[in-house]
PDB file of C-alpha atoms in Angstrom:
ATOM      1  CA  MET G   1      33.530 -20.183  18.465  1.00  0.00           C
ATOM      2  CA  TYR G   2      36.979 -19.417  19.961  1.00  0.00           C
ATOM      3  CA  LEU G   3      38.903 -16.271  19.049  1.00  0.00           C
ATOM      4  CA  SER G   4      42.136 -15.268  20.533  1.00  0.00           C
ATOM      5  CA  GLY G   5      41.542 -17.501  23.386  1.00  0.00           C
ATOM      6  CA  LYS G   6      38.263 -16.170  24.527  1.00  0.00           C
ATOM      7  CA  ILE G   7      34.721 -17.767  23.762  1.00  0.00           C
ATOM      8  CA  CYS G   8      32.768 -15.567  21.462  1.00  0.00           C
ATOM      9  CA  LYS G   9      29.044 -16.351  21.678  1.00  0.00           C
ATOM     10  CA  VAL G  10      27.294 -16.017  18.585  1.00  0.00           C
ATOM     11  CA  GLU G  11      23.456 -15.819  19.111  1.00  0.00           C
ATOM     12  CA  ILE G  12      21.450 -16.834  15.934  1.00  0.00           C
ATOM     13  CA  TYR G  13      17.759 -16.007  16.897  1.00  0.00           C
ATOM     14  CA  SER G  14      15.007 -18.261  15.632  1.00  0.00           C
ATOM     15  CA  ASP G  15      11.689 -17.553  13.879  1.00  0.00           C
ATOM     16  CA  ALA G  16       9.849 -18.066  17.174  1.00  0.00           C
ATOM     17  CA  HIS G  17      12.028 -15.355  18.912  1.00  0.00           C
ATOM     18  CA  PHE G  18      11.348 -12.782  15.949  1.00  0.00           C
ATOM     19  CA  MET G  19       7.597 -13.687  15.803  1.00  0.00           C
ATOM     20  CA  LYS G  20       7.498 -12.981  19.598  1.00  0.00           C
ATOM     21  CA  LEU G  21       8.812  -9.390  18.886  1.00  0.00           C
ATOM     22  CA  ALA G  22       6.235  -9.010  16.159  1.00  0.00           C
ATOM     23  CA  TYR G  23       3.570 -10.039  18.703  1.00  0.00           C
ATOM     24  CA  GLN G  24       4.943  -7.330  21.224  1.00  0.00           C
ATOM     25  CA  GLU G  25       4.444  -4.888  18.401  1.00  0.00           C
ATOM     26  CA  ALA G  26       0.662  -6.062  18.128  1.00  0.00           C
ATOM     27  CA  GLU G  27       0.461  -5.564  21.768  1.00  0.00           C
ATOM     28  CA  LYS G  28       1.637  -1.878  21.468  1.00  0.00           C
ATOM     29  CA  ALA G  29      -1.093  -1.374  18.698  1.00  0.00           C
ATOM     30  CA  GLU G  30      -3.645  -2.655  21.341  1.00  0.00           C
ATOM     31  CA  ALA G  31      -2.444  -0.370  23.805  1.00  0.00           C
ATOM     32  CA  ARG G  32      -3.375   2.444  21.314  1.00  0.00           C
ATOM     33  CA  ASP G  33      -6.750   1.099  20.539  1.00  0.00           C
ATOM     34  CA  GLU G  34      -5.651  -0.042  17.377  1.00  0.00           C
ATOM     35  CA  VAL G  35      -6.240  -3.379  15.693  1.00  0.00           C
ATOM     36  CA  PRO G  36      -3.682  -5.359  17.164  1.00  0.00           C
ATOM     37  CA  VAL G  37      -1.309  -6.446  14.254  1.00  0.00           C
ATOM     38  CA  GLY G  38       2.524  -6.137  14.474  1.00  0.00           C
ATOM     39  CA  ALA G  39       5.393  -6.716  12.072  1.00  0.00           C
ATOM     40  CA  ILE G  40       9.167  -6.963  12.122  1.00  0.00           C
ATOM     41  CA  ILE G  41      11.614  -7.205   9.207  1.00  0.00           C
ATOM     42  CA  VAL G  42      14.910  -9.125   9.659  1.00  0.00           C
ATOM     43  CA  SER G  43      17.934  -9.031   7.454  1.00  0.00           C
ATOM     44  CA  ASP G  44      21.085 -11.010   8.355  1.00  0.00           C
ATOM     45  CA  HIS G  45      19.585 -11.913  11.747  1.00  0.00           C
ATOM     46  CA  GLN G  46      19.218  -8.277  12.548  1.00  0.00           C
ATOM     47  CA  ILE G  47      15.929  -6.480  12.928  1.00  0.00           C
ATOM     48  CA  ILE G  48      15.969  -3.631  10.418  1.00  0.00           C
ATOM     49  CA  ALA G  49      12.284  -2.450  10.965  1.00  0.00           C
ATOM     50  CA  ARG G  50       9.555  -3.061  13.369  1.00  0.00           C
ATOM     51  CA  GLY G  51       6.048  -1.427  13.405  1.00  0.00           C
ATOM     52  CA  HIS G  52       2.527  -1.904  14.229  1.00  0.00           C
ATOM     53  CA  ASN G  53      -0.833  -0.825  12.752  1.00  0.00           C
ATOM     54  CA  LEU G  54      -1.526   2.892  13.078  1.00  0.00           C
ATOM     55  CA  THR G  55      -4.507   3.383  10.752  1.00  0.00           C
ATOM     56  CA  GLU G  56      -6.828   5.000  13.465  1.00  0.00           C
ATOM     57  CA  THR G  57      -3.956   7.086  14.865  1.00  0.00           C
ATOM     58  CA  LEU G  58      -2.647   8.418  11.428  1.00  0.00           C
ATOM     59  CA  ASN G  59      -6.338   8.376  10.006  1.00  0.00           C
ATOM     60  CA  ASP G  60      -4.854   6.504   7.011  1.00  0.00           C
ATOM     61  CA  VAL G  61      -5.863   3.276   5.515  1.00  0.00           C
ATOM     62  CA  THR G  62      -2.431   2.344   4.196  1.00  0.00           C
ATOM     63  CA  ALA G  63      -0.830   2.621   7.779  1.00  0.00           C
ATOM     64  CA  HIS G  64      -0.749  -1.182   8.279  1.00  0.00           C
ATOM     65  CA  ALA G  65       2.018  -2.646  10.011  1.00  0.00           C
ATOM     66  CA  GLU G  66       3.423  -4.261   7.024  1.00  0.00           C
ATOM     67  CA  MET G  67       3.494  -0.958   4.838  1.00  0.00           C
ATOM     68  CA  GLN G  68       5.364   0.833   7.539  1.00  0.00           C
ATOM     69  CA  VAL G  69       8.039  -1.921   7.928  1.00  0.00           C
ATOM     70  CA  ILE G  70       8.498  -2.280   4.305  1.00  0.00           C
ATOM     71  CA  THR G  71       9.152   1.505   3.940  1.00  0.00           C
ATOM     72  CA  ALA G  72      11.366   1.558   7.005  1.00  0.00           C
ATOM     73  CA  ALA G  73      13.365  -1.708   5.765  1.00  0.00           C
ATOM     74  CA  ALA G  74      14.135  -0.025   2.611  1.00  0.00           C
ATOM     75  CA  ASN G  75      15.110   3.263   4.186  1.00  0.00           C
ATOM     76  CA  THR G  76      17.551   1.301   6.409  1.00  0.00           C
ATOM     77  CA  LEU G  77      18.957  -0.769   3.571  1.00  0.00           C
ATOM     78  CA  GLY G  78      19.073   1.821   1.244  1.00  0.00           C
ATOM     79  CA  SER G  79      17.367  -0.381  -1.219  1.00  0.00           C
ATOM     80  CA  LYS G  80      13.811  -0.511  -2.216  1.00  0.00           C
ATOM     81  CA  TYR G  81      14.294  -4.492  -2.775  1.00  0.00           C
ATOM     82  CA  LEU G  82      14.110  -6.414   0.352  1.00  0.00           C
ATOM     83  CA  TRP G  83      16.190  -9.325  -0.923  1.00  0.00           C
ATOM     84  CA  ASP G  84      17.577 -11.651   1.872  1.00  0.00           C
ATOM     85  CA  CYS G  85      14.836 -10.174   4.163  1.00  0.00           C
ATOM     86  CA  THR G  86      12.154 -12.032   6.293  1.00  0.00           C
ATOM     87  CA  LEU G  87       8.993 -10.347   7.384  1.00  0.00           C
ATOM     88  CA  TYR G  88       7.431 -11.572  10.647  1.00  0.00           C
ATOM     89  CA  VAL G  89       3.927 -10.600  10.865  1.00  0.00           C
ATOM     90  CA  THR G  90       1.167 -11.458  13.299  1.00  0.00           C
ATOM     91  CA  LEU G  91      -1.824 -11.559  10.756  1.00  0.00           C
ATOM     92  CA  GLU G  92      -1.944 -12.932   7.151  1.00  0.00           C
ATOM     93  CA  PRO G  93      -1.272  -9.817   5.070  1.00  0.00           C
ATOM     94  CA  CYS G  94      -4.145  -8.195   3.253  1.00  0.00           C
ATOM     95  CA  PRO G  95      -4.105  -7.595  -0.714  1.00  0.00           C
ATOM     96  CA  MET G  96      -2.686  -4.201  -0.292  1.00  0.00           C
ATOM     97  CA  CYS G  97       0.037  -5.398   1.879  1.00  0.00           C
ATOM     98  CA  ALA G  98       0.582  -8.515  -0.418  1.00  0.00           C
ATOM     99  CA  GLY G  99       0.837  -6.287  -3.418  1.00  0.00           C
ATOM    100  CA  ALA G 100       3.462  -3.930  -1.851  1.00  0.00           C
ATOM    101  CA  LEU G 101       5.421  -7.158  -0.717  1.00  0.00           C
ATOM    102  CA  PHE G 102       5.424  -8.263  -4.175  1.00  0.00           C
ATOM    103  CA  TRP G 103       7.029  -5.090  -5.473  1.00  0.00           C
ATOM    104  CA  SER G 104       9.641  -5.473  -2.635  1.00  0.00           C
ATOM    105  CA  GLN G 105      10.582  -8.965  -3.860  1.00  0.00           C
ATOM    106  CA  ILE G 106      11.037  -9.760  -0.223  1.00  0.00           C
ATOM    107  CA  SER G 107      12.662 -13.143   0.360  1.00  0.00           C
ATOM    108  CA  ARG G 108      10.310 -14.875   3.072  1.00  0.00           C
ATOM    109  CA  ILE G 109       7.134 -14.061   4.898  1.00  0.00           C
ATOM    110  CA  VAL G 110       6.330 -15.659   8.112  1.00  0.00           C
ATOM    111  CA  TYR G 111       2.708 -14.840   9.394  1.00  0.00           C
ATOM    112  CA  ALA G 112       1.189 -16.213  12.496  1.00  0.00           C
ATOM    113  CA  ALA G 113      -2.797 -16.307  12.267  1.00  0.00           C
ATOM    114  CA  SER G 114      -4.649 -16.496   9.022  1.00  0.00           C
ATOM    115  CA  ASP G 115      -7.194 -13.878   7.983  1.00  0.00           C
ATOM    116  CA  VAL G 116     -10.103 -15.744   6.249  1.00  0.00           C
ATOM    117  CA  LYS G 117     -11.953 -12.529   5.697  1.00  0.00           C
ATOM    118  CA  ARG G 118      -9.296  -9.913   4.495  1.00  0.00           C
ATOM    119  CA  GLY G 119      -6.268 -11.999   3.955  1.00  0.00           C
ATOM    120  CA  TYR G 120      -4.684 -11.708   0.554  1.00  0.00           C
ATOM    121  CA  ARG G 121      -5.609 -15.329  -0.223  1.00  0.00           C
ATOM    122  CA  THR G 122      -9.160 -14.275  -0.470  1.00  0.00           C
ATOM    123  CA  VAL G 123      -8.200 -12.311  -3.436  1.00  0.00           C
ATOM    124  CA  ASN G 124      -5.617 -14.416  -4.996  1.00  0.00           C
ATOM    125  CA  SER G 125      -3.432 -16.841  -3.248  1.00  0.00           C
ATOM    126  CA  LYS G 126      -0.585 -16.503  -6.054  1.00  0.00           C
ATOM    127  CA  MET G 127      -0.394 -12.684  -5.694  1.00  0.00           C
ATOM    128  CA  LEU G 128       3.050 -12.643  -3.997  1.00  0.00           C
ATOM    129  CA  HIS G 129       6.366 -12.607  -5.823  1.00  0.00           C
ATOM    130  CA  PRO G 130       7.383 -16.134  -7.170  1.00  0.00           C
ATOM    131  CA  LYS G 131      10.789 -15.556  -5.280  1.00  0.00           C
ATOM    132  CA  THR G 132       8.912 -15.118  -1.911  1.00  0.00           C
ATOM    133  CA  LYS G 133       8.851 -18.212   0.490  1.00  0.00           C
ATOM    134  CA  ILE G 134       5.701 -18.259   2.710  1.00  0.00           C
ATOM    135  CA  GLU G 135       5.272 -19.746   6.096  1.00  0.00           C
ATOM    136  CA  SER G 136       2.573 -19.581   8.567  1.00  0.00           C
ATOM    137  CA  GLY G 137       1.259 -20.870  11.842  1.00  0.00           C
ATOM    138  CA  LEU G 138       3.772 -19.752  14.312  1.00  0.00           C
ATOM    139  CA  MET G 139       2.228 -18.184  17.352  1.00  0.00           C
ATOM    140  CA  GLU G 140      -1.169 -18.475  15.456  1.00  0.00           C
ATOM    141  CA  GLU G 141      -3.446 -18.939  18.619  1.00  0.00           C
ATOM    142  CA  GLU G 142      -1.855 -16.019  20.538  1.00  0.00           C
ATOM    143  CA  ALA G 143      -1.979 -13.709  17.388  1.00  0.00           C
ATOM    144  CA  ALA G 144      -5.729 -14.611  16.633  1.00  0.00           C
ATOM    145  CA  GLU G 145      -6.701 -14.319  20.363  1.00  0.00           C
ATOM    146  CA  ILE G 146      -5.437 -10.771  20.849  1.00  0.00           C
ATOM    147  CA  LEU G 147      -7.388  -9.818  17.752  1.00  0.00           C
ATOM    148  CA  VAL G 148     -10.610 -11.670  18.856  1.00  0.00           C
ATOM    149  CA  ASN G 149     -10.266 -10.105  22.205  1.00  0.00           C
ATOM    150  CA  PHE G 150      -9.992  -6.591  20.603  1.00  0.00           C
ATOM    151  CA  PHE G 151     -13.163  -6.967  18.490  1.00  0.00           C
ATOM    152  CA  ARG G 152     -15.106  -8.477  21.258  1.00  0.00           C
ATOM    153  CA  LYS G 153     -14.423  -5.465  23.504  1.00  0.00           C
ATOM    154  CA  LYS G 154     -15.536  -3.267  20.432  1.00  0.00           C
ATOM    155  CA  ARG G 155     -18.918  -4.698  20.309  1.00  0.00           C
TER     156      ARG G 155
ATOM    157  CA  MET Q   1     -26.881  31.619 -11.339  1.00  0.00           C
ATOM    158  CA  TYR Q   2     -28.094  35.132 -10.219  1.00  0.00           C
ATOM    159  CA  LEU Q   3     -27.245  36.527  -6.735  1.00  0.00           C
ATOM    160  CA  SER Q   4     -27.957  40.123  -5.884  1.00  0.00           C
ATOM    161  CA  GLY Q   5     -28.311  41.155  -9.555  1.00  0.00           C
ATOM    162  CA  LYS Q   6     -24.776  39.905 -10.283  1.00  0.00           C
ATOM    163  CA  ILE Q   7     -23.969  36.756 -12.592  1.00  0.00           C
ATOM    164  CA  CYS Q   8     -21.778  34.274 -10.397  1.00  0.00           C
ATOM    165  CA  LYS Q   9     -20.135  31.839 -12.660  1.00  0.00           C
ATOM    166  CA  VAL Q  10     -20.064  28.324 -11.209  1.00  0.00           C
ATOM    167  CA  GLU Q  11     -17.596  26.126 -13.019  1.00  0.00           C
ATOM    168  CA  ILE Q  12     -18.156  22.325 -12.663  1.00  0.00           C
ATOM    169  CA  TYR Q  13     -15.103  20.830 -14.023  1.00  0.00           C
ATOM    170  CA  SER Q  14     -15.322  17.500 -16.114  1.00  0.00           C
ATOM    171  CA  ASP Q  15     -13.696  14.197 -15.916  1.00  0.00           C
ATOM    172  CA  ALA Q  16     -11.713  15.138 -18.875  1.00  0.00           C
ATOM    173  CA  HIS Q  17     -10.023  18.381 -17.050  1.00  0.00           C
ATOM    174  CA  PHE Q  18      -9.383  16.250 -13.921  1.00  0.00           C
ATOM    175  CA  MET Q  19      -7.699  13.552 -15.845  1.00  0.00           C
ATOM    176  CA  LYS Q  20      -5.522  16.177 -17.807  1.00  0.00           C
ATOM    177  CA  LEU Q  21      -4.298  17.388 -14.335  1.00  0.00           C
ATOM    178  CA  ALA Q  22      -3.675  13.797 -13.292  1.00  0.00           C
ATOM    179  CA  TYR Q  23      -1.641  13.528 -16.698  1.00  0.00           C
ATOM    180  CA  GLN Q  24       0.409  16.581 -15.730  1.00  0.00           C
ATOM    181  CA  GLU Q  25       1.446  14.762 -12.696  1.00  0.00           C
ATOM    182  CA  ALA Q  26       2.628  11.943 -14.825  1.00  0.00           C
ATOM    183  CA  GLU Q  27       4.842  14.491 -16.742  1.00  0.00           C
ATOM    184  CA  LYS Q  28       6.235  15.831 -13.465  1.00  0.00           C
ATOM    185  CA  ALA Q  29       7.264  12.001 -12.707  1.00  0.00           C
ATOM    186  CA  GLU Q  30       8.747  11.600 -16.039  1.00  0.00           C
ATOM    187  CA  ALA Q  31      10.746  14.836 -15.352  1.00  0.00           C
ATOM    188  CA  ARG Q  32      12.136  13.209 -12.174  1.00  0.00           C
ATOM    189  CA  ASP Q  33      13.044   9.992 -14.079  1.00  0.00           C
ATOM    190  CA  GLU Q  34      10.162   8.054 -12.363  1.00  0.00           C
ATOM    191  CA  VAL Q  35       7.709   5.754 -14.267  1.00  0.00           C
ATOM    192  CA  PRO Q  36       5.296   8.440 -15.302  1.00  0.00           C
ATOM    193  CA  VAL Q  37       2.174   7.821 -13.473  1.00  0.00           C
ATOM    194  CA  GLY Q  38       0.107  10.782 -11.985  1.00  0.00           C
ATOM    195  CA  ALA Q  39      -3.005  10.999  -9.671  1.00  0.00           C
ATOM    196  CA  ILE Q  40      -5.541  13.386  -8.388  1.00  0.00           C
ATOM    197  CA  ILE Q  41      -8.448  12.888  -5.957  1.00  0.00           C
ATOM    198  CA  VAL Q  42     -11.485  15.131  -6.309  1.00  0.00           C
ATOM    199  CA  SER Q  43     -14.186  15.820  -3.671  1.00  0.00           C
ATOM    200  CA  ASP Q  44     -17.015  17.981  -4.192  1.00  0.00           C
ATOM    201  CA  HIS Q  45     -15.571  19.427  -7.495  1.00  0.00           C
ATOM    202  CA  GLN Q  46     -12.401  20.296  -5.478  1.00  0.00           C
ATOM    203  CA  ILE Q  47      -8.995  18.563  -5.785  1.00  0.00           C
ATOM    204  CA  ILE Q  48      -8.055  17.588  -2.394  1.00  0.00           C
ATOM    205  CA  ALA Q  49      -4.753  15.531  -3.299  1.00  0.00           C
ATOM    206  CA  ARG Q  50      -2.456  15.331  -6.191  1.00  0.00           C
ATOM    207  CA  GLY Q  51       0.776  13.257  -6.583  1.00  0.00           C
ATOM    208  CA  HIS Q  52       2.970  11.385  -9.069  1.00  0.00           C
ATOM    209  CA  ASN Q  53       5.217   8.202  -8.583  1.00  0.00           C
ATOM    210  CA  LEU Q  54       8.092   8.688  -6.471  1.00  0.00           C
ATOM    211  CA  THR Q  55       9.335   5.145  -5.957  1.00  0.00           C
ATOM    212  CA  GLU Q  56      12.918   5.814  -7.225  1.00  0.00           C
ATOM    213  CA  THR Q  57      13.170   9.198  -5.420  1.00  0.00           C
ATOM    214  CA  LEU Q  58      12.002   7.730  -2.184  1.00  0.00           C
ATOM    215  CA  ASN Q  59      13.607   4.401  -2.548  1.00  0.00           C
ATOM    216  CA  ASP Q  60      10.185   2.900  -1.637  1.00  0.00           C
ATOM    217  CA  VAL Q  61       7.903   0.428  -3.409  1.00  0.00           C
ATOM    218  CA  THR Q  62       5.006   1.681  -1.504  1.00  0.00           C
ATOM    219  CA  ALA Q  63       5.275   5.266  -3.046  1.00  0.00           C
ATOM    220  CA  HIS Q  64       2.958   4.980  -6.042  1.00  0.00           C
ATOM    221  CA  ALA Q  65       0.894   8.122  -7.028  1.00  0.00           C
ATOM    222  CA  GLU Q  66      -2.227   6.278  -5.672  1.00  0.00           C
ATOM    223  CA  MET Q  67      -0.822   5.679  -2.369  1.00  0.00           C
ATOM    224  CA  GLN Q  68       0.306   9.108  -1.834  1.00  0.00           C
ATOM    225  CA  VAL Q  69      -3.098  10.710  -3.040  1.00  0.00           C
ATOM    226  CA  ILE Q  70      -5.032   8.344  -0.654  1.00  0.00           C
ATOM    227  CA  THR Q  71      -3.087   9.513   2.376  1.00  0.00           C
ATOM    228  CA  ALA Q  72      -2.809  13.201   1.399  1.00  0.00           C
ATOM    229  CA  ALA Q  73      -6.798  13.077   0.816  1.00  0.00           C
ATOM    230  CA  ALA Q  74      -7.648  11.456   4.053  1.00  0.00           C
ATOM    231  CA  ASN Q  75      -5.519  14.033   5.775  1.00  0.00           C
ATOM    232  CA  THR Q  76      -7.160  16.767   4.119  1.00  0.00           C
ATOM    233  CA  LEU Q  77     -10.616  15.273   4.729  1.00  0.00           C
ATOM    234  CA  GLY Q  78      -9.738  14.326   8.418  1.00  0.00           C
ATOM    235  CA  SER Q  79     -11.305  11.032   7.475  1.00  0.00           C
ATOM    236  CA  LYS Q  80      -9.701   7.809   6.409  1.00  0.00           C
ATOM    237  CA  TYR Q  81     -12.753   6.840   4.244  1.00  0.00           C
ATOM    238  CA  LEU Q  82     -12.969   8.642   1.003  1.00  0.00           C
ATOM    239  CA  TRP Q  83     -16.516   8.642   0.330  1.00  0.00           C
ATOM    240  CA  ASP Q  84     -17.908  10.981  -2.276  1.00  0.00           C
ATOM    241  CA  CYS Q  85     -14.306  11.049  -3.775  1.00  0.00           C
ATOM    242  CA  THR Q  86     -13.125  10.309  -7.297  1.00  0.00           C
ATOM    243  CA  LEU Q  87      -9.347   9.178  -7.975  1.00  0.00           C
ATOM    244  CA  TYR Q  88      -8.237  10.155 -11.451  1.00  0.00           C
ATOM    245  CA  VAL Q  89      -5.165   8.024 -12.443  1.00  0.00           C
ATOM    246  CA  THR Q  90      -3.468   7.794 -15.624  1.00  0.00           C
ATOM    247  CA  LEU Q  91      -2.679   4.083 -15.127  1.00  0.00           C
ATOM    248  CA  GLU Q  92      -4.817   1.291 -13.933  1.00  0.00           C
ATOM    249  CA  PRO Q  93      -3.800   0.576 -10.118  1.00  0.00           C
ATOM    250  CA  CYS Q  94      -1.726  -2.210  -9.312  1.00  0.00           C
ATOM    251  CA  PRO Q  95      -2.950  -4.743  -6.713  1.00  0.00           C
ATOM    252  CA  MET Q  96      -1.224  -2.782  -4.031  1.00  0.00           C
ATOM    253  CA  CYS Q  97      -3.151   0.211  -4.781  1.00  0.00           C
ATOM    254  CA  ALA Q  98      -6.376  -1.509  -5.480  1.00  0.00           C
ATOM    255  CA  GLY Q  99      -6.074  -2.923  -1.817  1.00  0.00           C
ATOM    256  CA  ALA Q 100      -5.550   0.564  -0.474  1.00  0.00           C
ATOM    257  CA  LEU Q 101      -8.601   1.740  -2.383  1.00  0.00           C
ATOM    258  CA  PHE Q 102     -10.699  -1.098  -1.173  1.00  0.00           C
ATOM    259  CA  TRP Q 103      -9.896   0.026   2.293  1.00  0.00           C
ATOM    260  CA  SER Q 104     -10.645   3.751   1.588  1.00  0.00           C
ATOM    261  CA  GLN Q 105     -14.126   2.857   0.240  1.00  0.00           C
ATOM    262  CA  ILE Q 106     -13.549   5.416  -2.434  1.00  0.00           C
ATOM    263  CA  SER Q 107     -16.837   6.145  -4.596  1.00  0.00           C
ATOM    264  CA  ARG Q 108     -15.357   6.172  -8.050  1.00  0.00           C
ATOM    265  CA  ILE Q 109     -12.248   5.484  -9.888  1.00  0.00           C
ATOM    266  CA  VAL Q 110     -11.514   6.814 -13.438  1.00  0.00           C
ATOM    267  CA  TYR Q 111      -8.297   5.498 -14.785  1.00  0.00           C
ATOM    268  CA  ALA Q 112      -6.722   6.106 -18.355  1.00  0.00           C
ATOM    269  CA  ALA Q 113      -4.507   3.498 -19.456  1.00  0.00           C
ATOM    270  CA  SER Q 114      -4.909  -0.409 -18.802  1.00  0.00           C
ATOM    271  CA  ASP Q 115      -2.113  -2.251 -17.269  1.00  0.00           C
ATOM    272  CA  VAL Q 116      -2.027  -5.747 -18.733  1.00  0.00           C
ATOM    273  CA  LYS Q 117       1.119  -6.983 -16.934  1.00  0.00           C
ATOM    274  CA  ARG Q 118       0.617  -5.256 -13.384  1.00  0.00           C
ATOM    275  CA  GLY Q 119      -2.748  -4.103 -13.235  1.00  0.00           C
ATOM    276  CA  TYR Q 120      -5.120  -5.146 -10.582  1.00  0.00           C
ATOM    277  CA  ARG Q 121      -7.214  -7.178 -12.719  1.00  0.00           C
ATOM    278  CA  THR Q 122      -4.344  -9.532 -13.537  1.00  0.00           C
ATOM    279  CA  VAL Q 123      -4.862 -10.752  -9.877  1.00  0.00           C
ATOM    280  CA  ASN Q 124      -8.719 -10.335  -9.424  1.00  0.00           C
ATOM    281  CA  SER Q 125     -10.841  -8.123 -11.212  1.00  0.00           C
ATOM    282  CA  LYS Q 126     -13.399  -8.026  -8.266  1.00  0.00           C
ATOM    283  CA  MET Q 127     -10.942  -6.737  -5.402  1.00  0.00           C
ATOM    284  CA  LEU Q 128     -12.110  -3.285  -5.433  1.00  0.00           C
ATOM    285  CA  HIS Q 129     -14.813  -2.033  -3.043  1.00  0.00           C
ATOM    286  CA  PRO Q 130     -18.373  -3.132  -4.052  1.00  0.00           C
ATOM    287  CA  LYS Q 131     -19.484   0.395  -3.405  1.00  0.00           C
ATOM    288  CA  THR Q 132     -16.593   1.753  -5.911  1.00  0.00           C
ATOM    289  CA  LYS Q 133     -17.464   2.707  -9.511  1.00  0.00           C
ATOM    290  CA  ILE Q 134     -14.767   2.209 -12.109  1.00  0.00           C
ATOM    291  CA  GLU Q 135     -14.321   3.837 -15.414  1.00  0.00           C
ATOM    292  CA  SER Q 136     -11.555   3.774 -17.910  1.00  0.00           C
ATOM    293  CA  GLY Q 137     -10.200   4.999 -21.327  1.00  0.00           C
ATOM    294  CA  LEU Q 138     -10.261   8.597 -20.751  1.00  0.00           C
ATOM    295  CA  MET Q 139      -6.936   9.829 -22.152  1.00  0.00           C
ATOM    296  CA  GLU Q 140      -5.711   6.207 -22.705  1.00  0.00           C
ATOM    297  CA  GLU Q 141      -3.387   7.010 -25.598  1.00  0.00           C
ATOM    298  CA  GLU Q 142      -1.427   9.720 -24.123  1.00  0.00           C
ATOM    299  CA  ALA Q 143      -1.138   8.109 -20.715  1.00  0.00           C
ATOM    300  CA  ALA Q 144       0.076   4.803 -22.618  1.00  0.00           C
ATOM    301  CA  GLU Q 145       2.399   6.797 -24.754  1.00  0.00           C
ATOM    302  CA  ILE Q 146       4.134   8.694 -22.124  1.00  0.00           C
ATOM    303  CA  LEU Q 147       4.810   5.222 -20.475  1.00  0.00           C
ATOM    304  CA  VAL Q 148       6.078   3.482 -23.505  1.00  0.00           C
ATOM    305  CA  ASN Q 149       8.250   6.531 -24.350  1.00  0.00           C
ATOM    306  CA  PHE Q 150       9.694   6.258 -20.767  1.00  0.00           C
ATOM    307  CA  PHE Q 151      10.399   2.611 -20.989  1.00  0.00           C
ATOM    308  CA  ARG Q 152      11.818   2.926 -24.486  1.00  0.00           C
ATOM    309  CA  LYS Q 153      14.519   5.237 -23.521  1.00  0.00           C
ATOM    310  CA  LYS Q 154      15.512   2.994 -20.703  1.00  0.00           C
ATOM    311  CA  ARG Q 155      16.269   0.246 -22.870  1.00  0.00           C
TER     312      ARG Q 155
END
């Protein structure tokens, strides 16, 4: 756009861009020997929270990437409701995280890989908030591969 | 029992005793203008965590009483698994908390009042860990009444 004769570049980042950053969070988890899952929350094209799984480091089953970014995003916004926010997460949320996302009334969730064993859909595919839009499959292969490789090394 | 000729009194507290303490936590929540739900985790007859709902105070949907005591109990035990532990909670856990309790593999849950609108059973009555025993109904009336009175005042 033009403003005072100068060109102002407005960059609107894509879902692919934000999922890549969520994936980078998963890589940080892997480097800590944590199950590699990463998450980002975006509001108004800005990242307001980023995090990765820390269940082993914190010795706490509740320390999933999603739980941390829900808390951090609410703190940043000063609101416990994550309206007009998008969660990018590398793995389908588990029932705990889906339950938290329900309470947050988040607008949109984009997840990469499906979790056929422990994903929320194994419990109830309709447990998210009716206002929440859900998309999946972006960077699915990479997000699944980092997990498969992690568990292969553990065997 | 007798030891060196002296009588040593060993008090084994009952479920009713611990639920009363969980209820006292709910009263603390009410005093803070929080939805009055309280929880206690007991291991080997000792309270290892106690807490109450703090979602408004902390501006955080994840700050349910159960989530806080799961984290605190794991911290006390130095283990993320709550084996040989009992959770006493004044209200049926929601799906988020049930999901967290699943991951914790907690041995036993005793809840007071049922939550027909937002309890975990509205999503999937089998979402808790297969190792977890569940009981309910203890102090049901008091636990429901404090909630009903709270919401009545809010109207």
